[in-house]
Amino acid sequence: MPLLARFGFLLLLLPALLMPVASAQALAPDEVLQDAALEKRARALSTELRCMVCQNQSIDDSDAPLAKDLRVLVRERLVAGDTDAQVVDYLVSRYGEFVLLKPRMAWHTLALWIAGPLALVAGLATVIVALRRRREGAAALASSGAGLTAAEKAELDRILNADGAKD
């Protein structure tokens, strides 16, 4: 058995095994707080905040300089005594709602929350209507005798019987 076939599954697992290491490297040792409880809160907040440079990563996962600045800012605010909500509100006031990976439920973000379920319902309704039309069309075709006249049916039977006789 070739070596690649024997250990090929390890190549598939390698990216999954390295992923936690890559995200752990985003946090520099000088950013870590001495107080374990505050550090835990800071990490939790960092996973909810968007890196403004990477845009699809949290600041906890990003190596961008702005993400580092935001991580340091979160920790400074926590050390100053701010609650988690106060830290998030402060960052939203500075950077806007876009800094949140999960937008808040509000009237101006309602379209974000409703668009997905509405698209799903519209897609399901389209599939149901298409299946019904297809079924109705097949039933109408079957009930009409496939649209053949009596003379055409007789000719078809003659051709089919002639082909059967040749075999």
CSV table of C-alpha atoms in Angstrom, one decimal:
chain,number,residue,atom,x,y,z
A,1,MET,CA,0.0,0.0,0.0
A,2,PRO,CA,1.5,3.4,-1.0
A,3,LEU,CA,2.6,5.7,1.8
A,4,LEU,CA,0.3,8.5,0.6
A,5,ALA,CA,-2.8,6.2,0.7
A,6,ARG,CA,-1.8,5.0,4.1
A,7,PHE,CA,-1.4,8.4,5.7
A,8,GLY,CA,-3.5,10.6,3.3
A,9,PHE,CA,-6.1,11.1,6.0
A,10,LEU,CA,-3.4,12.9,8.1
A,11,LEU,CA,-3.0,15.5,5.3
A,12,LEU,CA,-6.7,16.1,5.5
A,13,LEU,CA,-6.5,16.6,9.2
A,14,LEU,CA,-3.4,18.9,9.1
A,15,PRO,CA,-5.3,22.2,8.4
A,16,ALA,CA,-7.8,21.4,11.1
A,17,LEU,CA,-5.0,20.7,13.6
A,18,LEU,CA,-3.1,23.9,12.7
A,19,MET,CA,-6.1,26.2,12.8
A,20,PRO,CA,-6.2,26.7,16.6
A,21,VAL,CA,-2.5,27.4,16.5
A,22,ALA,CA,-2.9,30.1,13.9
A,23,SER,CA,-5.7,31.9,15.8
A,24,ALA,CA,-3.7,31.7,19.1
A,25,GLN,CA,-0.8,33.5,17.5
A,26,ALA,CA,-2.9,36.6,16.8
A,27,LEU,CA,-2.8,37.5,20.5
A,28,ALA,CA,0.6,38.8,21.5
A,29,PRO,CA,2.0,37.9,24.9
A,30,ASP,CA,2.2,41.5,25.9
A,31,GLU,CA,-1.6,41.9,25.4
A,32,VAL,CA,-2.5,39.2,27.9
A,33,LEU,CA,-3.9,40.5,31.2
A,34,GLN,CA,-2.6,39.1,34.5
A,35,ASP,CA,-6.2,38.8,35.9
A,36,ALA,CA,-7.5,35.6,34.4
A,37,ALA,CA,-11.2,36.7,34.8
A,38,LEU,CA,-10.6,39.9,32.9
A,39,GLU,CA,-8.6,38.1,30.3
A,40,LYS,CA,-11.4,35.6,29.8
A,41,ARG,CA,-13.9,38.5,29.4
A,42,ALA,CA,-11.5,40.3,27.0
A,43,ARG,CA,-11.2,37.1,24.8
A,44,ALA,CA,-15.0,36.7,24.8
A,45,LEU,CA,-15.5,40.3,23.7
A,46,SER,CA,-12.7,40.0,21.1
A,47,THR,CA,-14.5,37.1,19.4
A,48,GLU,CA,-17.6,39.3,19.0
A,49,LEU,CA,-15.8,42.3,17.4
A,50,ARG,CA,-15.0,42.5,13.7
A,51,CYS,CA,-11.5,43.4,12.4
A,52,MET,CA,-12.1,46.5,10.4
A,53,VAL,CA,-9.2,45.5,8.0
A,54,CYS,CA,-10.0,41.8,7.5
A,55,GLN,CA,-13.8,42.2,7.8
A,56,ASN,CA,-14.6,38.6,8.1
A,57,GLN,CA,-12.4,37.8,11.1
A,58,SER,CA,-12.8,38.7,14.7
A,59,ILE,CA,-10.1,40.9,16.3
A,60,ASP,CA,-9.2,37.8,18.3
A,61,ASP,CA,-8.3,35.9,15.1
A,62,SER,CA,-6.7,38.8,13.2
A,63,ASP,CA,-3.0,39.7,13.0
A,64,ALA,CA,-3.8,43.2,11.6
A,65,PRO,CA,-2.3,46.1,13.5
A,66,LEU,CA,-5.8,47.7,13.9
A,67,ALA,CA,-7.0,44.4,15.4
A,68,LYS,CA,-4.2,44.5,17.9
A,69,ASP,CA,-5.1,48.1,18.8
A,70,LEU,CA,-8.7,47.1,19.3
A,71,ARG,CA,-7.7,44.1,21.5
A,72,VAL,CA,-5.5,46.5,23.6
A,73,LEU,CA,-8.4,49.0,23.8
A,74,VAL,CA,-10.8,46.3,25.0
A,75,ARG,CA,-8.4,45.3,27.7
A,76,GLU,CA,-7.8,48.9,28.8
A,77,ARG,CA,-11.5,49.5,29.1
A,78,LEU,CA,-12.0,46.3,31.1
A,79,VAL,CA,-9.1,47.2,33.5
A,80,ALA,CA,-10.7,50.7,33.9
A,81,GLY,CA,-13.8,48.9,35.2
A,82,ASP,CA,-16.2,49.0,32.2
A,83,THR,CA,-18.7,46.3,31.8
A,84,ASP,CA,-18.8,44.2,28.7
A,85,ALA,CA,-21.8,46.2,27.4
A,86,GLN,CA,-20.0,49.5,28.0
A,87,VAL,CA,-16.9,48.3,26.1
A,88,VAL,CA,-19.1,47.2,23.1
A,89,ASP,CA,-21.0,50.5,23.3
A,90,TYR,CA,-17.8,52.5,23.3
A,91,LEU,CA,-16.5,50.6,20.2
A,92,VAL,CA,-19.8,51.0,18.4
A,93,SER,CA,-19.8,54.7,19.1
A,94,ARG,CA,-16.3,55.0,17.7
A,95,TYR,CA,-16.5,52.6,14.7
A,96,GLY,CA,-20.2,52.1,14.1
A,97,GLU,CA,-22.3,48.9,14.1
A,98,PHE,CA,-20.0,47.4,11.5
A,99,VAL,CA,-17.5,46.6,14.3
A,100,LEU,CA,-20.0,43.9,15.6
A,101,LEU,CA,-19.8,40.5,13.9
A,102,LYS,CA,-23.4,39.9,15.0
A,103,PRO,CA,-25.5,43.1,14.4
A,104,ARG,CA,-27.8,44.1,17.1
A,105,MET,CA,-31.6,43.6,16.7
A,106,ALA,CA,-32.9,47.1,16.0
A,107,TRP,CA,-35.2,48.8,13.5
A,108,HIS,CA,-32.4,49.8,11.2
A,109,THR,CA,-30.9,46.3,11.1
A,110,LEU,CA,-34.3,44.6,10.7
A,111,ALA,CA,-33.6,43.9,7.0
A,112,LEU,CA,-30.5,41.9,7.9
A,113,TRP,CA,-32.4,39.7,10.3
A,114,ILE,CA,-35.5,39.3,8.0
A,115,ALA,CA,-33.8,38.9,4.6
A,116,GLY,CA,-32.5,35.3,5.2
A,117,PRO,CA,-35.7,33.8,6.4
A,118,LEU,CA,-37.7,35.6,3.7
A,119,ALA,CA,-35.4,34.3,1.0
A,120,LEU,CA,-35.7,30.7,2.4
A,121,VAL,CA,-39.5,31.0,2.4
A,122,ALA,CA,-39.6,32.4,-1.1
A,123,GLY,CA,-37.3,29.6,-2.4
A,124,LEU,CA,-39.4,26.9,-0.8
A,125,ALA,CA,-42.6,28.5,-2.2
A,126,THR,CA,-41.0,28.6,-5.7
A,127,VAL,CA,-40.0,24.9,-5.5
A,128,ILE,CA,-43.5,23.9,-4.3
A,129,VAL,CA,-45.2,25.8,-7.1
A,130,ALA,CA,-42.9,24.4,-9.7
A,131,LEU,CA,-43.5,20.8,-8.5
A,132,ARG,CA,-47.3,21.3,-8.5
A,133,ARG,CA,-47.2,22.7,-12.0
A,134,ARG,CA,-45.1,19.9,-13.2
A,135,ARG,CA,-47.4,17.3,-11.6
A,136,GLU,CA,-50.5,19.0,-13.0
A,137,GLY,CA,-48.9,19.1,-16.5
A,138,ALA,CA,-48.1,15.4,-16.4
A,139,ALA,CA,-51.6,14.5,-15.2
A,140,ALA,CA,-53.2,16.6,-17.9
A,141,LEU,CA,-50.9,15.0,-20.5
A,142,ALA,CA,-51.8,11.5,-19.3
A,143,SER,CA,-55.5,12.2,-19.2
A,144,SER,CA,-55.6,13.6,-22.7
A,145,GLY,CA,-54.2,10.3,-24.1
A,146,ALA,CA,-50.9,12.0,-25.0
A,147,GLY,CA,-52.6,14.1,-27.6
A,148,LEU,CA,-52.9,11.4,-30.2
A,149,THR,CA,-55.9,11.0,-32.5
A,150,ALA,CA,-57.5,7.6,-33.0
A,151,ALA,CA,-55.8,7.3,-36.4
A,152,GLU,CA,-52.4,8.2,-34.9
A,153,LYS,CA,-52.9,5.6,-32.1
A,154,ALA,CA,-53.7,2.9,-34.6
A,155,GLU,CA,-50.6,3.8,-36.7
A,156,LEU,CA,-48.5,3.7,-33.6
A,157,ASP,CA,-49.9,0.3,-32.5
A,158,ARG,CA,-49.2,-1.0,-36.1
A,159,ILE,CA,-45.6,0.2,-36.0
A,160,LEU,CA,-45.0,-1.2,-32.6
A,161,ASN,CA,-46.5,-4.6,-33.5
A,162,ALA,CA,-44.5,-4.7,-36.7
A,163,ASP,CA,-41.3,-4.1,-34.8
A,164,GLY,CA,-42.2,-6.8,-32.3
A,165,ALA,CA,-42.8,-9.2,-35.1
A,166,LYS,CA,-39.3,-8.7,-36.5
A,167,ASP,CA,-37.6,-9.7,-33.3
